[in-house]
């Protein structure tokens, strides 16, 4: 996904780090207090995770939570199990927006133990694994690599851990057979099983997110990818890979989970090459389809019929529109990069680019000088005109033949703008039009809203919610922190849109819980949360605790406050404080004195448990550190407010002066976090625990969009106290010339042709 929420700025080969310290991202989002409908409650359910990105359940109700770094955690009986279900972190490329973003259990998991993972591959692992050059402690990031799908099998009692030896690669066995990844985002998405038992996966375009990328784009790894065979010369077309039939990028693929082969009922299946991209492609024209879900009750159980069911896809847009797509048949083309949302994308329409997989039969070098069709020749806006017009660019009297893949844009039923505009697709006769949802003439009534990163949600079948919230589709936006309710008819046509919940945090996943409630992941909290209807169940109370002092010399008197704890039903609560030193209190707001031996830093974990009359409990913890003080942290490099060069990658040293009155250097844990801020979104790097290290700063900026880097160091002493410092870096635009940008209302037509030009987007960096 190329979007995380943004912090406001104040006026190569990398060593792999194994972090022992679990630290939340602490990235603020467009959020305040959670806002859910009356009668609903938003609750934190599972914490202690490391960048969770999704969850699912087996038929027995056990939850599987997968983390971006390449691990899967089990949650059972109200607790996270200590042993990882799966750990392929040495193989996963966990950088920028990349990682292990997709996971699925086989429909027959309890019998066969199969599970499937979708991930970006660490280039060092891709190119060196199995050779003497491979080092499991080394990563190679910011370089060309691939995306991969693999199957593992769980073993042992309860199927609680996977067998590493069961690893079977279904897609991406080699650098030449994977899904190309040539930039810092737009990589893996979701794994979903169709009703017919086929395995579906979504992939991004693998192109640049910061400019019109029609191939050989600055800042992408195209030259390295060509040299390695990761892409063919015909695939060096940037975002237009989404329009190449024989390429995995920007596609939903459909395959046999036993072999990874394409399914014969796929729209472009080639019986002579069932593992080719075209044999596995189900739908195309996507940019960054981070999440998708299957509508229950749709599809056939027979894979030969080519009907796995209706997929609801959240496609993250570029600078203007976010999409909710519905894919209910094979061969659909959602338009990217020639369309964003329902509209043509002027930048890519003007970037006329040849499709080297589509030769023009009229080409003779004299009368026709266009040897290959251009992508712009092969895709038209959605229309109800028949037959569809696909004129040959050399002679409009000749239609492009049907054996050349040609497409009509499948518009999203709903799109929403960066800002505050939401629309539905409609028709004016045979012409595609759209209506704002709050327009009285809109065929789909709904509120005006905006968003910045479309996150597909879930078709909600639970019975814990009131009737009006059952059998509806919930969709989310990541930086927007909202979930909205969408109603569709049986033909997948949008009926209405309603507000549901807002200010929830950075949402990366929405799913239904086994309890019939709506669960989601708040990435900025490293937490799984749920929205539950309070009127049908006696909910757990929410413990809230504060303290007036965190650290100090012995004896240390601390005033605690627990009276801010709440019960969803408004019932009276009882309190139990455990001070971690053998003493307890049942007061709501007790005072307690902590002691420790002289000059001995001692930490106590204090827990407040509140209980309602029904016996339901909620707990929260604080720490008190006696004879201790936090470290003093000052970042020396980079200098706060410094500039970085544009257009090149810079290796920036990370150094700091750190002192601690009670602890030596060997008792301090470092956590460096480097975050690229892009407009309203961010791209965080994994935590680096080396005291002195470096960060790769890619030269983004000075192109009319906002870019900056945040470097944050948190140091924690052995007694649990932490301190942080932050430095900001900004692009050096002083030597950048003004940028001319022009759009037109027409790109072709019969003469005399009147064209209106607009240069209003030109800018001076």
PDB file of N, CA and C in Angstrom, residues 331-410:
ATOM      1  N   UNK A 331     -11.677 -11.245 -17.192  1.00  0.00           N
ATOM      2  CA  UNK A 331     -11.331 -10.392 -18.309  1.00  0.00           C
ATOM      3  C   UNK A 331     -11.671  -8.937 -18.143  1.00  0.00           C
ATOM      4  N   UNK A 332     -12.181  -8.511 -16.987  1.00  0.00           N
ATOM      5  CA  UNK A 332     -12.502  -7.103 -16.790  1.00  0.00           C
ATOM      6  C   UNK A 332     -11.220  -6.277 -16.711  1.00  0.00           C
ATOM      7  N   UNK A 333     -11.310  -5.040 -17.195  1.00  0.00           N
ATOM      8  CA  UNK A 333     -10.173  -4.119 -17.191  1.00  0.00           C
ATOM      9  C   UNK A 333     -10.606  -2.854 -16.456  1.00  0.00           C
ATOM     10  N   UNK A 334      -9.980  -2.603 -15.303  1.00  0.00           N
ATOM     11  CA  UNK A 334     -10.377  -1.481 -14.462  1.00  0.00           C
ATOM     12  C   UNK A 334      -9.674  -0.174 -14.830  1.00  0.00           C
ATOM     13  N   UNK A 335      -8.843  -0.201 -15.875  1.00  0.00           N
ATOM     14  CA  UNK A 335      -8.445   1.030 -16.528  1.00  0.00           C
ATOM     15  C   UNK A 335      -7.103   1.631 -16.207  1.00  0.00           C
ATOM     16  N   UNK A 336      -6.550   1.369 -15.027  1.00  0.00           N
ATOM     17  CA  UNK A 336      -5.281   2.011 -14.675  1.00  0.00           C
ATOM     18  C   UNK A 336      -4.184   1.556 -15.653  1.00  0.00           C
ATOM     19  N   UNK A 337      -3.284   2.472 -16.102  1.00  0.00           N
ATOM     20  CA  UNK A 337      -3.150   3.865 -15.672  1.00  0.00           C
ATOM     21  C   UNK A 337      -3.863   4.877 -16.568  1.00  0.00           C
ATOM     22  N   UNK A 338      -4.602   4.417 -17.558  1.00  0.00           N
ATOM     23  CA  UNK A 338      -5.292   5.353 -18.447  1.00  0.00           C
ATOM     24  C   UNK A 338      -6.543   5.939 -17.801  1.00  0.00           C
ATOM     25  N   UNK A 339      -7.023   5.279 -16.747  1.00  0.00           N
ATOM     26  CA  UNK A 339      -8.146   5.811 -15.976  1.00  0.00           C
ATOM     27  C   UNK A 339      -7.794   5.742 -14.495  1.00  0.00           C
ATOM     28  N   UNK A 340      -8.175   6.780 -13.767  1.00  0.00           N
ATOM     29  CA  UNK A 340      -8.113   6.785 -12.306  1.00  0.00           C
ATOM     30  C   UNK A 340      -9.515   7.113 -11.823  1.00  0.00           C
ATOM     31  N   UNK A 341     -10.106   6.210 -11.053  1.00  0.00           N
ATOM     32  CA  UNK A 341     -11.514   6.360 -10.760  1.00  0.00           C
ATOM     33  C   UNK A 341     -12.311   6.184 -12.034  1.00  0.00           C
ATOM     34  N   UNK A 342     -13.277   7.034 -12.240  1.00  0.00           N
ATOM     35  CA  UNK A 342     -14.120   6.928 -13.441  1.00  0.00           C
ATOM     36  C   UNK A 342     -13.583   7.732 -14.616  1.00  0.00           C
ATOM     37  N   UNK A 343     -12.543   8.538 -14.374  1.00  0.00           N
ATOM     38  CA  UNK A 343     -12.112   9.513 -15.367  1.00  0.00           C
ATOM     39  C   UNK A 343     -10.804   9.116 -16.039  1.00  0.00           C
ATOM     40  N   UNK A 344     -10.590   9.591 -17.274  1.00  0.00           N
ATOM     41  CA  UNK A 344      -9.282   9.409 -17.912  1.00  0.00           C
ATOM     42  C   UNK A 344      -8.195  10.116 -17.107  1.00  0.00           C
ATOM     43  N   UNK A 345      -7.011   9.514 -17.066  1.00  0.00           N
ATOM     44  CA  UNK A 345      -5.864  10.137 -16.414  1.00  0.00           C
ATOM     45  C   UNK A 345      -5.055  10.845 -17.498  1.00  0.00           C
ATOM     46  N   UNK A 346      -5.089  12.170 -17.502  1.00  0.00           N
ATOM     47  CA  UNK A 346      -4.503  12.935 -18.602  1.00  0.00           C
ATOM     48  C   UNK A 346      -3.015  12.655 -18.762  1.00  0.00           C
ATOM     49  N   UNK A 347      -2.294  12.555 -17.644  1.00  0.00           N
ATOM     50  CA  UNK A 347      -0.860  12.329 -17.732  1.00  0.00           C
ATOM     51  C   UNK A 347      -0.510  11.063 -18.477  1.00  0.00           C
ATOM     52  N   UNK A 348      -1.229   9.990 -18.205  1.00  0.00           N
ATOM     53  CA  UNK A 348      -0.929   8.725 -18.878  1.00  0.00           C
ATOM     54  C   UNK A 348      -1.528   8.669 -20.283  1.00  0.00           C
ATOM     55  N   UNK A 349      -2.662   9.317 -20.524  1.00  0.00           N
ATOM     56  CA  UNK A 349      -3.180   9.368 -21.900  1.00  0.00           C
ATOM     57  C   UNK A 349      -2.204  10.100 -22.810  1.00  0.00           C
ATOM     58  N   UNK A 350      -1.538  11.132 -22.274  1.00  0.00           N
ATOM     59  CA  UNK A 350      -0.577  11.881 -23.079  1.00  0.00           C
ATOM     60  C   UNK A 350       0.759  11.160 -23.215  1.00  0.00           C
ATOM     61  N   UNK A 351       1.021  10.174 -22.361  1.00  0.00           N
ATOM     62  CA  UNK A 351       2.267   9.394 -22.442  1.00  0.00           C
ATOM     63  C   UNK A 351       2.050   8.221 -23.389  1.00  0.00           C
ATOM     64  N   UNK A 352       1.936   8.508 -24.673  1.00  0.00           N
ATOM     65  CA  UNK A 352       1.629   7.480 -25.672  1.00  0.00           C
ATOM     66  C   UNK A 352       2.756   6.446 -25.687  1.00  0.00           C
ATOM     67  N   UNK A 353       2.396   5.189 -25.442  1.00  0.00           N
ATOM     68  CA  UNK A 353       3.383   4.126 -25.223  1.00  0.00           C
ATOM     69  C   UNK A 353       2.986   2.888 -26.001  1.00  0.00           C
ATOM     70  N   UNK A 354       3.961   2.298 -26.695  1.00  0.00           N
ATOM     71  CA  UNK A 354       3.702   1.118 -27.519  1.00  0.00           C
ATOM     72  C   UNK A 354       3.576  -0.131 -26.667  1.00  0.00           C
ATOM     73  N   UNK A 355       2.623  -0.975 -27.025  1.00  0.00           N
ATOM     74  CA  UNK A 355       2.470  -2.303 -26.437  1.00  0.00           C
ATOM     75  C   UNK A 355       3.218  -3.278 -27.336  1.00  0.00           C
ATOM     76  N   UNK A 356       4.423  -3.650 -26.942  1.00  0.00           N
ATOM     77  CA  UNK A 356       5.269  -4.489 -27.796  1.00  0.00           C
ATOM     78  C   UNK A 356       4.751  -5.912 -27.916  1.00  0.00           C
ATOM     79  N   UNK A 357       3.739  -6.264 -27.139  1.00  0.00           N
ATOM     80  CA  UNK A 357       3.091  -7.570 -27.285  1.00  0.00           C
ATOM     81  C   UNK A 357       1.941  -7.528 -28.290  1.00  0.00           C
ATOM     82  N   UNK A 358       1.697  -6.357 -28.891  1.00  0.00           N
ATOM     83  CA  UNK A 358       0.540  -6.203 -29.782  1.00  0.00           C
ATOM     84  C   UNK A 358       0.972  -5.591 -31.111  1.00  0.00           C
ATOM     85  N   UNK A 359       1.508  -6.397 -32.044  1.00  0.00           N
ATOM     86  CA  UNK A 359       1.945  -5.863 -33.340  1.00  0.00           C
ATOM     87  C   UNK A 359       0.769  -5.376 -34.182  1.00  0.00           C
ATOM     88  N   UNK A 360       1.024  -4.336 -34.949  1.00  0.00           N
ATOM     89  CA  UNK A 360       0.013  -3.756 -35.839  1.00  0.00           C
ATOM     90  C   UNK A 360       0.139  -4.399 -37.218  1.00  0.00           C
ATOM     91  N   UNK A 361      -0.860  -5.144 -37.677  1.00  0.00           N
ATOM     92  CA  UNK A 361      -0.739  -5.828 -38.970  1.00  0.00           C
ATOM     93  C   UNK A 361      -0.698  -4.874 -40.159  1.00  0.00           C
ATOM     94  N   UNK A 362      -1.088  -3.626 -40.002  1.00  0.00           N
ATOM     95  CA  UNK A 362      -1.033  -2.668 -41.108  1.00  0.00           C
ATOM     96  C   UNK A 362       0.342  -2.025 -41.267  1.00  0.00           C
ATOM     97  N   UNK A 363       1.217  -2.249 -40.318  1.00  0.00           N
ATOM     98  CA  UNK A 363       2.529  -1.603 -40.377  1.00  0.00           C
ATOM     99  C   UNK A 363       3.311  -2.082 -41.591  1.00  0.00           C
ATOM    100  N   UNK A 364       3.779  -1.112 -42.398  1.00  0.00           N
ATOM    101  CA  UNK A 364       4.651  -1.435 -43.525  1.00  0.00           C
ATOM    102  C   UNK A 364       5.836  -0.488 -43.612  1.00  0.00           C
ATOM    103  N   UNK A 365       5.956   0.427 -42.673  1.00  0.00           N
ATOM    104  CA  UNK A 365       7.066   1.357 -42.660  1.00  0.00           C
ATOM    105  C   UNK A 365       6.893   2.539 -43.579  1.00  0.00           C
ATOM    106  N   UNK A 366       5.859   2.512 -44.422  1.00  0.00           N
ATOM    107  CA  UNK A 366       5.638   3.602 -45.379  1.00  0.00           C
ATOM    108  C   UNK A 366       4.263   4.221 -45.155  1.00  0.00           C
ATOM    109  N   UNK A 367       3.229   3.462 -45.478  1.00  0.00           N
ATOM    110  CA  UNK A 367       1.869   3.958 -45.306  1.00  0.00           C
ATOM    111  C   UNK A 367       1.422   3.894 -43.846  1.00  0.00           C
ATOM    112  N   UNK A 368       1.996   2.968 -43.130  1.00  0.00           N
ATOM    113  CA  UNK A 368       1.720   2.849 -41.688  1.00  0.00           C
ATOM    114  C   UNK A 368       3.048   2.770 -40.969  1.00  0.00           C
ATOM    115  N   UNK A 369       3.323   3.745 -40.141  1.00  0.00           N
ATOM    116  CA  UNK A 369       4.610   3.819 -39.438  1.00  0.00           C
ATOM    117  C   UNK A 369       4.476   3.504 -37.951  1.00  0.00           C
ATOM    118  N   UNK A 370       3.381   2.869 -37.581  1.00  0.00           N
ATOM    119  CA  UNK A 370       3.155   2.483 -36.176  1.00  0.00           C
ATOM    120  C   UNK A 370       3.253   0.968 -36.092  1.00  0.00           C
ATOM    121  N   UNK A 371       4.419   0.433 -35.689  1.00  0.00           N
ATOM    122  CA  UNK A 371       4.605  -1.023 -35.732  1.00  0.00           C
ATOM    123  C   UNK A 371       3.809  -1.788 -34.687  1.00  0.00           C
ATOM    124  N   UNK A 372       3.479  -1.138 -33.588  1.00  0.00           N
ATOM    125  CA  UNK A 372       2.720  -1.792 -32.518  1.00  0.00           C
ATOM    126  C   UNK A 372       1.576  -0.879 -32.090  1.00  0.00           C
ATOM    127  N   UNK A 373       0.484  -1.497 -31.709  1.00  0.00           N
ATOM    128  CA  UNK A 373      -0.586  -0.713 -31.117  1.00  0.00           C
ATOM    129  C   UNK A 373      -0.074  -0.049 -29.843  1.00  0.00           C
ATOM    130  N   UNK A 374      -0.603   1.124 -29.578  1.00  0.00           N
ATOM    131  CA  UNK A 374      -0.313   1.806 -28.325  1.00  0.00           C
ATOM    132  C   UNK A 374      -1.359   1.403 -27.296  1.00  0.00           C
ATOM    133  N   UNK A 375      -0.996   1.474 -26.036  1.00  0.00           N
ATOM    134  CA  UNK A 375      -1.965   1.115 -24.995  1.00  0.00           C
ATOM    135  C   UNK A 375      -3.230   1.967 -25.121  1.00  0.00           C
ATOM    136  N   UNK A 376      -3.060   3.203 -25.570  1.00  0.00           N
ATOM    137  CA  UNK A 376      -4.203   4.098 -25.728  1.00  0.00           C
ATOM    138  C   UNK A 376      -5.141   3.623 -26.836  1.00  0.00           C
ATOM    139  N   UNK A 377      -4.647   2.787 -27.778  1.00  0.00           N
ATOM    140  CA  UNK A 377      -5.489   2.271 -28.861  1.00  0.00           C
ATOM    141  C   UNK A 377      -6.380   1.121 -28.406  1.00  0.00           C
ATOM    142  N   UNK A 378      -6.013   0.482 -27.283  1.00  0.00           N
ATOM    143  CA  UNK A 378      -6.616  -0.800 -26.921  1.00  0.00           C
ATOM    144  C   UNK A 378      -7.591  -0.714 -25.759  1.00  0.00           C
ATOM    145  N   UNK A 379      -7.846   0.500 -25.266  1.00  0.00           N
ATOM    146  CA  UNK A 379      -8.751   0.671 -24.128  1.00  0.00           C
ATOM    147  C   UNK A 379      -9.630   1.886 -24.370  1.00  0.00           C
ATOM    148  N   UNK A 380     -10.933   1.708 -24.249  1.00  0.00           N
ATOM    149  CA  UNK A 380     -11.868   2.816 -24.412  1.00  0.00           C
ATOM    150  C   UNK A 380     -12.703   2.965 -23.146  1.00  0.00           C
ATOM    151  N   UNK A 381     -13.286   4.142 -23.000  1.00  0.00           N
ATOM    152  CA  UNK A 381     -14.181   4.376 -21.863  1.00  0.00           C
ATOM    153  C   UNK A 381     -15.417   3.493 -21.991  1.00  0.00           C
ATOM    154  N   UNK A 382     -15.966   3.141 -20.849  1.00  0.00           N
ATOM    155  CA  UNK A 382     -17.162   2.310 -20.824  1.00  0.00           C
ATOM    156  C   UNK A 382     -18.276   2.970 -21.633  1.00  0.00           C
ATOM    157  N   UNK A 383     -18.934   2.192 -22.465  1.00  0.00           N
ATOM    158  CA  UNK A 383     -19.995   2.703 -23.321  1.00  0.00           C
ATOM    159  C   UNK A 383     -21.018   1.606 -23.570  1.00  0.00           C
ATOM    160  N   UNK A 384     -22.237   2.017 -23.890  1.00  0.00           N
ATOM    161  CA  UNK A 384     -23.272   1.058 -24.264  1.00  0.00           C
ATOM    162  C   UNK A 384     -23.506   1.045 -25.772  1.00  0.00           C
ATOM    163  N   UNK A 385     -22.575   1.660 -26.506  1.00  0.00           N
ATOM    164  CA  UNK A 385     -22.617   1.617 -27.965  1.00  0.00           C
ATOM    165  C   UNK A 385     -22.138   0.254 -28.440  1.00  0.00           C
ATOM    166  N   UNK A 386     -22.814  -0.308 -29.424  1.00  0.00           N
ATOM    167  CA  UNK A 386     -22.409  -1.580 -30.024  1.00  0.00           C
ATOM    168  C   UNK A 386     -22.390  -1.425 -31.538  1.00  0.00           C
ATOM    169  N   UNK A 387     -21.368  -1.964 -32.252  1.00  0.00           N
ATOM    170  CA  UNK A 387     -20.182  -2.584 -31.669  1.00  0.00           C
ATOM    171  C   UNK A 387     -19.226  -1.533 -31.108  1.00  0.00           C
ATOM    172  N   UNK A 388     -18.316  -1.957 -30.244  1.00  0.00           N
ATOM    173  CA  UNK A 388     -17.364  -1.047 -29.644  1.00  0.00           C
ATOM    174  C   UNK A 388     -16.333  -0.606 -30.689  1.00  0.00           C
ATOM    175  N   UNK A 389     -16.021   0.698 -30.745  1.00  0.00           N
ATOM    176  CA  UNK A 389     -15.080   1.180 -31.758  1.00  0.00           C
ATOM    177  C   UNK A 389     -13.623   1.044 -31.320  1.00  0.00           C
ATOM    178  N   UNK A 390     -12.827   0.306 -32.097  1.00  0.00           N
ATOM    179  CA  UNK A 390     -11.389   0.193 -31.872  1.00  0.00           C
ATOM    180  C   UNK A 390     -10.674   0.424 -33.207  1.00  0.00           C
ATOM    181  N   UNK A 391     -10.609   1.664 -33.701  1.00  0.00           N
ATOM    182  CA  UNK A 391     -10.003   1.918 -35.005  1.00  0.00           C
ATOM    183  C   UNK A 391      -8.493   1.708 -34.986  1.00  0.00           C
ATOM    184  N   UNK A 392      -7.958   1.188 -36.088  1.00  0.00           N
ATOM    185  CA  UNK A 392      -6.514   1.064 -36.238  1.00  0.00           C
ATOM    186  C   UNK A 392      -5.904   2.464 -36.293  1.00  0.00           C
ATOM    187  N   UNK A 393      -4.828   2.729 -35.552  1.00  0.00           N
ATOM    188  CA  UNK A 393      -4.267   4.087 -35.532  1.00  0.00           C
ATOM    189  C   UNK A 393      -3.712   4.537 -36.877  1.00  0.00           C
ATOM    190  N   UNK A 394      -3.477   3.593 -37.797  1.00  0.00           N
ATOM    191  CA  UNK A 394      -2.997   3.972 -39.124  1.00  0.00           C
ATOM    192  C   UNK A 394      -4.130   4.211 -40.112  1.00  0.00           C
ATOM    193  N   UNK A 395      -5.279   3.619 -39.876  1.00  0.00           N
ATOM    194  CA  UNK A 395      -6.399   3.756 -40.804  1.00  0.00           C
ATOM    195  C   UNK A 395      -7.680   3.467 -40.039  1.00  0.00           C
ATOM    196  N   UNK A 396      -8.456   4.513 -39.798  1.00  0.00           N
ATOM    197  CA  UNK A 396      -9.669   4.369 -38.997  1.00  0.00           C
ATOM    198  C   UNK A 396     -10.718   3.509 -39.665  1.00  0.00           C
ATOM    199  N   UNK A 397     -10.536   3.190 -40.948  1.00  0.00           N
ATOM    200  CA  UNK A 397     -11.486   2.317 -41.634  1.00  0.00           C
ATOM    201  C   UNK A 397     -11.302   0.856 -41.244  1.00  0.00           C
ATOM    202  N   UNK A 398     -10.203   0.558 -40.595  1.00  0.00           N
ATOM    203  CA  UNK A 398      -9.919  -0.806 -40.166  1.00  0.00           C
ATOM    204  C   UNK A 398     -10.027  -0.875 -38.640  1.00  0.00           C
ATOM    205  N   UNK A 399     -10.735  -1.862 -38.162  1.00  0.00           N
ATOM    206  CA  UNK A 399     -10.840  -2.088 -36.732  1.00  0.00           C
ATOM    207  C   UNK A 399      -9.698  -2.994 -36.262  1.00  0.00           C
ATOM    208  N   UNK A 400      -9.232  -2.734 -35.052  1.00  0.00           N
ATOM    209  CA  UNK A 400      -8.239  -3.634 -34.460  1.00  0.00           C
ATOM    210  C   UNK A 400      -8.881  -5.003 -34.314  1.00  0.00           C
ATOM    211  N   UNK A 401      -8.235  -6.069 -34.805  1.00  0.00           N
ATOM    212  CA  UNK A 401      -8.877  -7.393 -34.809  1.00  0.00           C
ATOM    213  C   UNK A 401      -9.108  -7.919 -33.403  1.00  0.00           C
ATOM    214  N   UNK A 402     -10.100  -8.785 -33.287  1.00  0.00           N
ATOM    215  CA  UNK A 402     -10.489  -9.304 -31.983  1.00  0.00           C
ATOM    216  C   UNK A 402      -9.425 -10.187 -31.359  1.00  0.00           C
ATOM    217  N   UNK A 403      -8.530 -10.755 -32.174  1.00  0.00           N
ATOM    218  CA  UNK A 403      -7.502 -11.612 -31.568  1.00  0.00           C
ATOM    219  C   UNK A 403      -6.442 -10.794 -30.811  1.00  0.00           C
ATOM    220  N   UNK A 404      -6.432  -9.489 -31.017  1.00  0.00           N
ATOM    221  CA  UNK A 404      -5.610  -8.618 -30.183  1.00  0.00           C
ATOM    222  C   UNK A 404      -6.450  -8.203 -28.983  1.00  0.00           C
ATOM    223  N   UNK A 405      -6.002  -8.468 -27.754  1.00  0.00           N
ATOM    224  CA  UNK A 405      -6.818  -8.100 -26.589  1.00  0.00           C
ATOM    225  C   UNK A 405      -7.134  -6.606 -26.573  1.00  0.00           C
ATOM    226  N   UNK A 406      -8.420  -6.288 -26.596  1.00  0.00           N
ATOM    227  CA  UNK A 406      -8.916  -4.916 -26.547  1.00  0.00           C
ATOM    228  C   UNK A 406      -9.940  -4.842 -25.425  1.00  0.00           C
ATOM    229  N   UNK A 407     -10.071  -3.679 -24.843  1.00  0.00           N
ATOM    230  CA  UNK A 407     -10.852  -3.621 -23.611  1.00  0.00           C
ATOM    231  C   UNK A 407     -11.709  -2.370 -23.537  1.00  0.00           C
ATOM    232  N   UNK A 408     -12.772  -2.504 -22.792  1.00  0.00           N
ATOM    233  CA  UNK A 408     -13.593  -1.385 -22.373  1.00  0.00           C
ATOM    234  C   UNK A 408     -13.379  -1.191 -20.876  1.00  0.00           C
ATOM    235  N   UNK A 409     -13.185   0.041 -20.484  1.00  0.00           N
ATOM    236  CA  UNK A 409     -12.970   0.377 -19.080  1.00  0.00           C
ATOM    237  C   UNK A 409     -14.170  -0.052 -18.231  1.00  0.00           C
ATOM    238  N   UNK A 410     -13.914  -0.860 -17.203  1.00  0.00           N
ATOM    239  CA  UNK A 410     -14.947  -1.193 -16.219  1.00  0.00           C
ATOM    240  C   UNK A 410     -14.837  -0.192 -15.077  1.00  0.00           C
TER     241      UNK A 410
END
